[in-house]
XYZ file of C-alpha atoms in Angstrom:
514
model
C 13.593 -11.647 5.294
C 15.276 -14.341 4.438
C 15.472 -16.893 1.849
C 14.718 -14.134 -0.601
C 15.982 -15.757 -4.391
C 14.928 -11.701 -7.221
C 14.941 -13.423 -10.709
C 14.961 -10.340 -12.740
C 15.239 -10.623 -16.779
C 14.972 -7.201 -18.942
C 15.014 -7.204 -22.780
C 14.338 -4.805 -25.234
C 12.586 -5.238 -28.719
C 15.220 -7.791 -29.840
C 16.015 -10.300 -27.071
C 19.296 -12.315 -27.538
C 19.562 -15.314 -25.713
C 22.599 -16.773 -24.592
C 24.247 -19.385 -22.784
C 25.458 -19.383 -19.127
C 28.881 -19.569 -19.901
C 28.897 -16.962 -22.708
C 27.066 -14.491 -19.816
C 30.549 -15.178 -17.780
C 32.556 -14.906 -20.683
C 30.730 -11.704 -21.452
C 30.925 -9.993 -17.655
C 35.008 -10.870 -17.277
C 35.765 -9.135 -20.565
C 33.661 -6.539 -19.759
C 35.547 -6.233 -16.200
C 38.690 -6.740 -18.029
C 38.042 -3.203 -19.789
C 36.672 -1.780 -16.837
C 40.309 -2.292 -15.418
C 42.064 -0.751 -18.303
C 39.907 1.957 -18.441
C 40.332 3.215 -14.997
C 43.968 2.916 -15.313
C 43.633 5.072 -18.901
C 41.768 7.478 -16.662
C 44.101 7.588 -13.984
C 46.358 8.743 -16.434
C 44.353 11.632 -17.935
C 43.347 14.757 -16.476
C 40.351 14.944 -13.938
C 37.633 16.540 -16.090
C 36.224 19.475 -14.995
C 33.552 18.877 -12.050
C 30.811 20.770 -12.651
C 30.835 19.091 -16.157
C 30.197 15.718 -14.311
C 27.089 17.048 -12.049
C 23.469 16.492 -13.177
C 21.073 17.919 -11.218
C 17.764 15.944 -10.311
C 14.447 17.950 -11.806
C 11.533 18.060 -9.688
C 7.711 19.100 -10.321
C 6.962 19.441 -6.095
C 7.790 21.764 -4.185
C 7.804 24.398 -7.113
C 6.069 25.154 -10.169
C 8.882 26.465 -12.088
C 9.656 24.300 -15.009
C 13.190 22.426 -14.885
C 14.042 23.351 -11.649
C 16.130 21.173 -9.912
C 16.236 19.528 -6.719
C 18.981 21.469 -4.660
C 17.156 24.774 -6.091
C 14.046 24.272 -4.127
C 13.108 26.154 -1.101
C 11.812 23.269 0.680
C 13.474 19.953 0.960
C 12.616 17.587 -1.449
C 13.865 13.928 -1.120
C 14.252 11.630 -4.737
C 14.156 7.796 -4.865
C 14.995 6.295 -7.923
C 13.454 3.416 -9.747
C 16.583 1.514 -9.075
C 16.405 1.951 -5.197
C 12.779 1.446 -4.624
C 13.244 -2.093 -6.955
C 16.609 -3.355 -6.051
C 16.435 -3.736 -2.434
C 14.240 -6.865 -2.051
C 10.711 -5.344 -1.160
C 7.719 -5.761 -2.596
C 4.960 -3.216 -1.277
C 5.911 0.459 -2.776
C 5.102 1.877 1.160
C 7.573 -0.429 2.933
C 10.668 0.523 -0.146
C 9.626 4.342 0.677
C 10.333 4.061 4.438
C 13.296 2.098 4.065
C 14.518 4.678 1.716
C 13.621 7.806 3.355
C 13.897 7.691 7.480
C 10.819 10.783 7.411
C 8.265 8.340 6.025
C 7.052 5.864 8.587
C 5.001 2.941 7.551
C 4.249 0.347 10.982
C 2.893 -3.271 9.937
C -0.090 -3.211 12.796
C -2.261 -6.483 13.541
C -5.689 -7.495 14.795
C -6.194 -4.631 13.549
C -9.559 -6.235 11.205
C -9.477 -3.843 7.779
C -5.724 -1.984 8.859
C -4.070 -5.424 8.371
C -5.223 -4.965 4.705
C -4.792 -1.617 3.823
C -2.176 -0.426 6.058
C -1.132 3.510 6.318
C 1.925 5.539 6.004
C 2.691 8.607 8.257
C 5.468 11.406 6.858
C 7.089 13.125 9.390
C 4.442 11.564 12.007
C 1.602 13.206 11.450
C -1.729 12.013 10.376
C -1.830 9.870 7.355
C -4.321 12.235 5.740
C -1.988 14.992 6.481
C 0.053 13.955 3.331
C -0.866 14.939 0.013
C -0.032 12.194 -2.547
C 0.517 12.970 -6.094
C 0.755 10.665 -9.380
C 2.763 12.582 -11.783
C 1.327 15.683 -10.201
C -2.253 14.954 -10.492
C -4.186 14.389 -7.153
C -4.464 10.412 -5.946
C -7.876 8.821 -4.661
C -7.798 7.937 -0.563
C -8.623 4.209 0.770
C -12.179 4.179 2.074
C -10.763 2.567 5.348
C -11.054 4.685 8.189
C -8.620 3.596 10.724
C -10.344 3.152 14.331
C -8.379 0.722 15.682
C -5.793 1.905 18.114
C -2.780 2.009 15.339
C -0.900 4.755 13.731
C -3.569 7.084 11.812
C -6.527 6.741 14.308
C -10.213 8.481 12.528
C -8.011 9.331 9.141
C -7.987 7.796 5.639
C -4.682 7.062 3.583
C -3.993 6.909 0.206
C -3.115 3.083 -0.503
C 0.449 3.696 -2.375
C 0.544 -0.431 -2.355
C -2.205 -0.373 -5.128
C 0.768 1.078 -7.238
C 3.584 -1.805 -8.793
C 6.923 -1.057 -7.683
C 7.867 -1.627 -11.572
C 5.319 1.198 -12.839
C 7.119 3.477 -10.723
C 10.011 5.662 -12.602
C 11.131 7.920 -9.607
C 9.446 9.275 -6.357
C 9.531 12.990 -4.980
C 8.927 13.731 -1.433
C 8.838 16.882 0.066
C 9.345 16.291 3.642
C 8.230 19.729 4.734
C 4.570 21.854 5.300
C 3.673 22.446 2.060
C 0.142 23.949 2.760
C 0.698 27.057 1.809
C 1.845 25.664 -1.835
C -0.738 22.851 -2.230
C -3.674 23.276 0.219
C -4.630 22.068 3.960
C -3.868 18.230 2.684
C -0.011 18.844 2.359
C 0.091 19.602 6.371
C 3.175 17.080 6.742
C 4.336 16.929 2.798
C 4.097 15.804 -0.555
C 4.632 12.354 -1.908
C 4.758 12.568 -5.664
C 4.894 9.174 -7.911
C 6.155 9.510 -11.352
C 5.071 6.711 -13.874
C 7.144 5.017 -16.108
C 7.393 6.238 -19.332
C 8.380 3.823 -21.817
C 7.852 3.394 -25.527
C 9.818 0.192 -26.117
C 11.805 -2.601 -23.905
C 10.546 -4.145 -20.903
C 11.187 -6.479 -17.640
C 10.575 -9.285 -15.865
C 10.838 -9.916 -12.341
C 10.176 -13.157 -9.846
C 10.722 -13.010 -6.372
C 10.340 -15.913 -3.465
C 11.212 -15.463 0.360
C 10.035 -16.360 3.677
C 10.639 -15.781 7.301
C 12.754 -18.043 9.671
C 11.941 -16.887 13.149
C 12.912 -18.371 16.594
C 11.809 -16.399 19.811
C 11.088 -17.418 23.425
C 7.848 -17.699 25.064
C 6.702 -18.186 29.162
C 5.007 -21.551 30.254
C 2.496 -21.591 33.021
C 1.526 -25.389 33.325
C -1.449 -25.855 34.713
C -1.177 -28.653 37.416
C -4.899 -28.478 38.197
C -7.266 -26.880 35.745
C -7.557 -23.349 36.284
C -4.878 -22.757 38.450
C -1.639 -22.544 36.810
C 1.695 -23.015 38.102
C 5.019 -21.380 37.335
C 6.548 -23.387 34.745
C 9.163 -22.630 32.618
C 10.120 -21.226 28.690
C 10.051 -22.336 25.731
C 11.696 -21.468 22.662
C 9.707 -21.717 19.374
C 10.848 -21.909 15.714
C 8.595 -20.713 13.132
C 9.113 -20.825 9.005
C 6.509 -19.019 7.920
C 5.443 -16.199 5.658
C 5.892 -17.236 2.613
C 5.552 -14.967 -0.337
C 6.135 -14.881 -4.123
C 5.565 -11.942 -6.533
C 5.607 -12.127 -10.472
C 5.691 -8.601 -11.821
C 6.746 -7.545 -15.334
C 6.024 -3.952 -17.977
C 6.392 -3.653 -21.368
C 6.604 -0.267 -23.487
C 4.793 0.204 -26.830
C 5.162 2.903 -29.276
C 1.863 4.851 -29.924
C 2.422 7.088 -33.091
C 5.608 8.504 -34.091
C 6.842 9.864 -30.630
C 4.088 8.559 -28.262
C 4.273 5.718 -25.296
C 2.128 3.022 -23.474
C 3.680 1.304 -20.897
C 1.794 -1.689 -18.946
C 2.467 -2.864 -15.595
C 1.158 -5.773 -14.092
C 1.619 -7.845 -10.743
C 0.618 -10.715 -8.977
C 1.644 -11.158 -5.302
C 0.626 -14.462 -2.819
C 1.426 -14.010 1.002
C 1.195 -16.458 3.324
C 0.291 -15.200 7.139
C 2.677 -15.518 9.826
C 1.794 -16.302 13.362
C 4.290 -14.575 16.218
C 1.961 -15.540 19.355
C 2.802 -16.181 22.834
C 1.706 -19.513 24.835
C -1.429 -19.524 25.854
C -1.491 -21.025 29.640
C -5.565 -20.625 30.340
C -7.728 -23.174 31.225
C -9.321 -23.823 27.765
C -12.032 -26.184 28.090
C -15.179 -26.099 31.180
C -14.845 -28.470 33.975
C -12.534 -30.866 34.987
C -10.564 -31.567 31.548
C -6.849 -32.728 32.081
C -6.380 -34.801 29.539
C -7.904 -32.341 27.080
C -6.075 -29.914 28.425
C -2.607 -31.485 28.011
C -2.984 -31.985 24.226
C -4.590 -28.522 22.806
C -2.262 -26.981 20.959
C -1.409 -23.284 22.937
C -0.525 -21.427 20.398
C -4.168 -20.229 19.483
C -4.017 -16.640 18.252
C -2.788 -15.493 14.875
C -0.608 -12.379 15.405
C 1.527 -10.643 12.604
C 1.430 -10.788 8.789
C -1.839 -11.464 7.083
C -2.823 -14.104 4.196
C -2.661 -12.018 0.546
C -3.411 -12.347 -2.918
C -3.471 -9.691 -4.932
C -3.499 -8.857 -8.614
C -2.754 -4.925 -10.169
C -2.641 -4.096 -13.247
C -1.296 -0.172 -14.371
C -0.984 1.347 -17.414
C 0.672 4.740 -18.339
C 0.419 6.954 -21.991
C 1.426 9.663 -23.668
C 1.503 11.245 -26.784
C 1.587 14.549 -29.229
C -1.228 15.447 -31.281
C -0.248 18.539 -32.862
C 0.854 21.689 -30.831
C -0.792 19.351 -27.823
C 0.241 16.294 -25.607
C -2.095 13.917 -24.380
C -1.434 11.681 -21.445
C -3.295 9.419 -19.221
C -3.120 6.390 -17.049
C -5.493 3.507 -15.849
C -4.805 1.451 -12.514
C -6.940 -1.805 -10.973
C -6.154 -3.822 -8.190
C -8.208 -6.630 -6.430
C -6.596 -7.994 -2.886
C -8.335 -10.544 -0.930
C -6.372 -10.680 2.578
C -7.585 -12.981 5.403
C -6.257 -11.541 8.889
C -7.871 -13.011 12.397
C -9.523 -11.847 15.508
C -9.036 -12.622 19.376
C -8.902 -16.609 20.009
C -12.530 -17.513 21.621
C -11.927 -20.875 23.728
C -13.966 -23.557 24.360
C -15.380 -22.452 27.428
C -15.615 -18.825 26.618
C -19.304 -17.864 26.703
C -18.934 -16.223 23.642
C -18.849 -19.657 21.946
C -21.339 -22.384 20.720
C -19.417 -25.349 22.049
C -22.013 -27.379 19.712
C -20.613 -25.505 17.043
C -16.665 -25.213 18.172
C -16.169 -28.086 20.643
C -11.816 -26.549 20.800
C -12.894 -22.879 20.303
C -12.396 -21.181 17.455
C -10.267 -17.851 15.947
C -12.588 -15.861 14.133
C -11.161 -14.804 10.527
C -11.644 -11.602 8.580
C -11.418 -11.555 5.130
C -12.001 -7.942 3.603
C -11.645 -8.254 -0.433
C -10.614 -4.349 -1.448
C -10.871 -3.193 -5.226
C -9.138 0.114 -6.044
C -10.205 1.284 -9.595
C -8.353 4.677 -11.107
C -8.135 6.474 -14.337
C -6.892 10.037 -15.391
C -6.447 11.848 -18.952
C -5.667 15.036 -19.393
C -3.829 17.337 -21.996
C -0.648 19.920 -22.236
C -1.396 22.724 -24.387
C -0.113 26.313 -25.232
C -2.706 29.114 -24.888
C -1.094 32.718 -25.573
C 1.991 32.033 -24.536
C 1.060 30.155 -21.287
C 1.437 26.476 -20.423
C -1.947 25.109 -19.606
C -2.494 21.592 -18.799
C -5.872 20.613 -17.891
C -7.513 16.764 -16.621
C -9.936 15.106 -15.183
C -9.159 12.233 -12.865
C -11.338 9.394 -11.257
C -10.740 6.996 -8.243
C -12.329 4.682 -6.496
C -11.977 2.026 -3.872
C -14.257 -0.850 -2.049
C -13.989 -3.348 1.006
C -16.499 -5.858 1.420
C -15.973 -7.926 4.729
C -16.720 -11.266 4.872
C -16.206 -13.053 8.431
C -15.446 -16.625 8.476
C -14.603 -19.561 11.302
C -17.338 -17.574 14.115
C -21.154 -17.220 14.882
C -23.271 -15.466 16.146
C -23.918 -16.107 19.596
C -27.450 -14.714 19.863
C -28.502 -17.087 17.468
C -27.126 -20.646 19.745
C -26.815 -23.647 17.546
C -28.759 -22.392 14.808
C -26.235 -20.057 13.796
C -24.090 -19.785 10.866
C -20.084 -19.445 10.422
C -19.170 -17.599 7.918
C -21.461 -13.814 6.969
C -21.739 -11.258 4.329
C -20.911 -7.935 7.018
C -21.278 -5.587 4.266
C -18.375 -2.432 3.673
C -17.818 0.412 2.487
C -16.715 2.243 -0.395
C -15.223 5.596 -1.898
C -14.618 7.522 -5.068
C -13.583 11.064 -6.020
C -13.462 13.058 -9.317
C -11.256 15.662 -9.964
C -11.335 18.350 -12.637
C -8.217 20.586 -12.854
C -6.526 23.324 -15.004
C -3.322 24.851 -14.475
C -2.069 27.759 -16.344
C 2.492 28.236 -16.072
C 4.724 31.712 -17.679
C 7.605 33.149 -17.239
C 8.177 36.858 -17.223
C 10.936 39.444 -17.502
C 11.449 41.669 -14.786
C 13.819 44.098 -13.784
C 15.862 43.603 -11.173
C 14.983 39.963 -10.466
C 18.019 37.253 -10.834
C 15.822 35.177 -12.815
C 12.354 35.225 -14.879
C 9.259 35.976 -12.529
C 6.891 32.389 -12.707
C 3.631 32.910 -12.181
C 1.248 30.413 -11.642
C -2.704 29.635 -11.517
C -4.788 27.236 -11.572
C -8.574 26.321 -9.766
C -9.213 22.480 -9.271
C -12.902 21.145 -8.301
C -13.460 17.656 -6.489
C -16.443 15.800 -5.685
C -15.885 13.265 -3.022
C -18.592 9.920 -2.376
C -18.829 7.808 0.710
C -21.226 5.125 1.051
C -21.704 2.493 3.981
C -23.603 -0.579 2.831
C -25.398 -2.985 5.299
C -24.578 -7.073 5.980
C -26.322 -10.013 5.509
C -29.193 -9.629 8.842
C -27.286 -12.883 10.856
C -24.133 -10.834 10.413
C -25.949 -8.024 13.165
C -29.575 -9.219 14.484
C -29.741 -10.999 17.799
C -31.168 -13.829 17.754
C -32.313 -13.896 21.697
C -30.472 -16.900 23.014
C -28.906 -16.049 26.462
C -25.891 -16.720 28.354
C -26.001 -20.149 30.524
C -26.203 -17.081 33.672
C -29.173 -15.935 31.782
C -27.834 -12.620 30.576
C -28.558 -11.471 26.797
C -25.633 -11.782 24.752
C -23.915 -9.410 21.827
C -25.462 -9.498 18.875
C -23.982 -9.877 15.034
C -20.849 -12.107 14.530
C -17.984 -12.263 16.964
C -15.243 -10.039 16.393
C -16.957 -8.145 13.082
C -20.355 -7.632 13.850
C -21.683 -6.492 10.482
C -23.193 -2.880 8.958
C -27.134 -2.929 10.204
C -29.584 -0.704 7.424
C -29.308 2.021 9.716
C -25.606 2.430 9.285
C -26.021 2.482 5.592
C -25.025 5.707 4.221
C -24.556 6.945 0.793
C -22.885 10.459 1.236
C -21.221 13.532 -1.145
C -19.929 16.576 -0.791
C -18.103 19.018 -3.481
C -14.803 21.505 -3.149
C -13.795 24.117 -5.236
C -9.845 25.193 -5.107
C -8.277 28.519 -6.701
C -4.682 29.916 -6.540
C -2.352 32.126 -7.732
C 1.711 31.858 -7.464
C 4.556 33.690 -8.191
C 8.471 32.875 -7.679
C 11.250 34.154 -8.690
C 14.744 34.321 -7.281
C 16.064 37.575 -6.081
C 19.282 37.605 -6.175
């Protein structure tokens, strides 16, 4: 992307503010002892290596407390707050694939609800195949089913874009099976989001870029309507794309040692349009004229239209021998992605209605809702931590520019198609202690825990124009589709309103042997 101008300001409880030239002043002294520092350093003694190593600690891929990253037995992968915010992208996904070549996340369109809520595949297998964490508590799935022909056909994902890329404070990913460790979900791996824990300071970030795009399309000029002619290419320059985010958290102190850190986010995308000429005959009969002035480039293909707004908050805190902790999320994204072109002469189309033809337009609005607590606790000499975690996310389509061609002239152009929605709650305690054995190298960990979930699915019905047919036939006489073009919408009998429980258990032990 180019044309990408990160304003980022950070400030702490005090915030100094100072003039341009006293920043400059400030960064060549400050290079200046830099300088004379390595050369003082040069001089010294190397200090001893091992003094100079920290080790990354990890919570997946083990349950040992501390443990660090190169001690695991499977390979786990850690992106710093720093890498997924410095390098320019805004959706937490796309900073995870750039950052770790196992995570694959494709940008699919025409798609209808994929161009919204778009999945990531780890190791590429199934999106639902990947267990994703937030600080080690279980994360609610999309209720999207992908059934499109794109990456993650007839699974669910977890929507990782409903998190800020400034609430995050590190990422774990363990780019192994891990089913053995964490159930029949971690098939491909873990992906575990830590929070940002903050009691004070803060940040501000503003970002702005577009896309400058030139690429080179065929022309078939059509000498004669309806029978085209080899003509020749032409290249096409497209600015487009435009997008702007406004993100910012601030820490506050809760007690004496406690934190609450707020994230929020506001993102506007504009769509961008990568489509090919379109050399068909576009309007019935004899229509040169006509012909030679529609504008060819009908179909909409590549990013959709966003707006989004997330809000995420993170606490913590000591009450006694105990420490509470919790977090709250919301997000509301209204995205506007398109269909197939319909032309004028299609018989899909009311040329009454849409004397050019028209490009259907889907606009899914999807709200993702989340909120855990849960408590850290010593109970005979075992470290229990026990929560209970909700989630819960909701498309509702709306299809705009299109009819309903069952219903002629009379129809409408813009219908309620109904959605879907899901939620899960989560109840979980884990119990963590160390024991002495003989002839281990290190302190047998054993682990157990038992988790129960209880999952909802529901399917709720359109407005009746959105799916009836109306009766009007083709001009050949034949009956037509019913519902809207390109989304016909959820009839009553599709409703559905569904739930289903699961009850976990298990017990682990590690320890290294020699």
């Amino acid at each position: 992307m180019r044309g990408r101008s990160p304003v980022i300001i950070e400030f702490t409880e005090r915030t100094d503010i100072m003039k341009f030239k006293s920043i400059l002043f400030a960064a060549a002294a400050t290079a200046a002892l830099s300088i004379g520092a390595s050369s003082a350093w040069a001089q010294e003694d190397a200090p001893d290596e091992s003094a100079r190593t920290l080790d990354t600690v990890v919570t997946v891929g083990t349950r040992v407390a501390n443990r660090s990253a190169l001690d695991t037995a499977a390979p786990v992968d850690v992106v710093s707050a720093e890498s997924i915010q410095n390098i320019g992208v805004g959706e937490l996904n796309q900073a995870l694939s750039v950052n770790l070549p196992a995570l694959n996340f494709p940008r699919p369109a025409l798609a209808d609800g994929t161009d919204s809520v778009r999945p990531a595949a780890l190791r590429g297998l199934a999106p639902d195949q990947t267990l994703v964490l937030v600080n080690g508590k279980r994360r609610h799935q999309a209720s999207l089913v992908n059934v499109n022909g794109t990456i993650g056909r007839g699974a669910s994902s977890v929507d990782l874009n409903t998190i800020p890329n400034l609430a995050v404070g590190g990422v774990e990913v363990l780019r192994d099976g891990a089913s053995a460790l964490y159930g029949s979900d971690a098939i491909a791996g873990v992906v575990n989001v830590r929070l940002r824990e903050a009691a004070e300071g803060g940040q501000v970030a503003a970002s702005y870029g577009w896309r400058e795009t030139e690429y080179t399309v065929p022309v078939i000029t059509p000498t004669t309507p309806g029978v085209p002619n080899p003509g020749s290419s032409v290249s096409r320059k497209r600015s487009d794309g435009h997008t702007y985010t406004v993100a910012g958290w601030k820490g506050f102190h809760l007690g004496e040692d406690g934190f609450l850190t707020v994230t929020g986010e506001y993102k506007d995308q504009n769509h961008t349009v990568r489509t090919g000429y379109d050399h068909r005959q576009q309007y019935p009969g004899s229509q040169p004229d006509a012909e030679a002035e529609i504008g060819r480039y009908n179909a909409w293909t590549g990013e959709p239209d966003l707006e989004q707004v997330t809000l995420f908050a993170n606490a913590g805190m000591d009450v006694g021998e105990a420490e509470l902790y919790g977090w709250a999320s919301y997000q509301d994204r209204q995205t506007t992605s398109a269909g197939f072109f319909r032309r004028a002469l299609d018989d899909r189309n009311v040329i009454q209605i849409y004397p050019n033809g028209f490009l259907p337009l889907i606009n899914p609005t999807t709200t993702d809702y989340s909120a855990l607590g849960g408590v850290r606790f010593d109970w005979g000499g075992w470290d229990a931590d026990a929560s209970v975690g909700y989630g819960k996310n909701k498309m509702d389509f709306v299809i705009s520019n299109t009819l309903n061609r069952s219903l002629g002239v009379a129809s409408g152009t813009e219908f309620d198609a109904g959605g879907f929605e899901s939620s899960q709650v989560v109840a979980a305690l884990n119990m963590v202690k160390g024991f002495d054995v003989d002839g281990l190298a290190s302190e047998l960990n054993v682990a157990w825990g038992i988790e129960g979930r209880r999952e909802n699915y529901k399917i709720f019905a359109g407005e009746p124009d959105s799916y009836r047919n109306g009766g009007v036939l083709l001009g050949n006489g034949n009956s037509t589709a019913s519902g809207a073009q390109v989304f016909p919408g959820f009839q009553p009998a599709n409703e559905r309103d569904e739930s289903r429980g699961a009850i976990g258990a298990y017990v682990d032990l590690e320890a290294n042997v020699t």
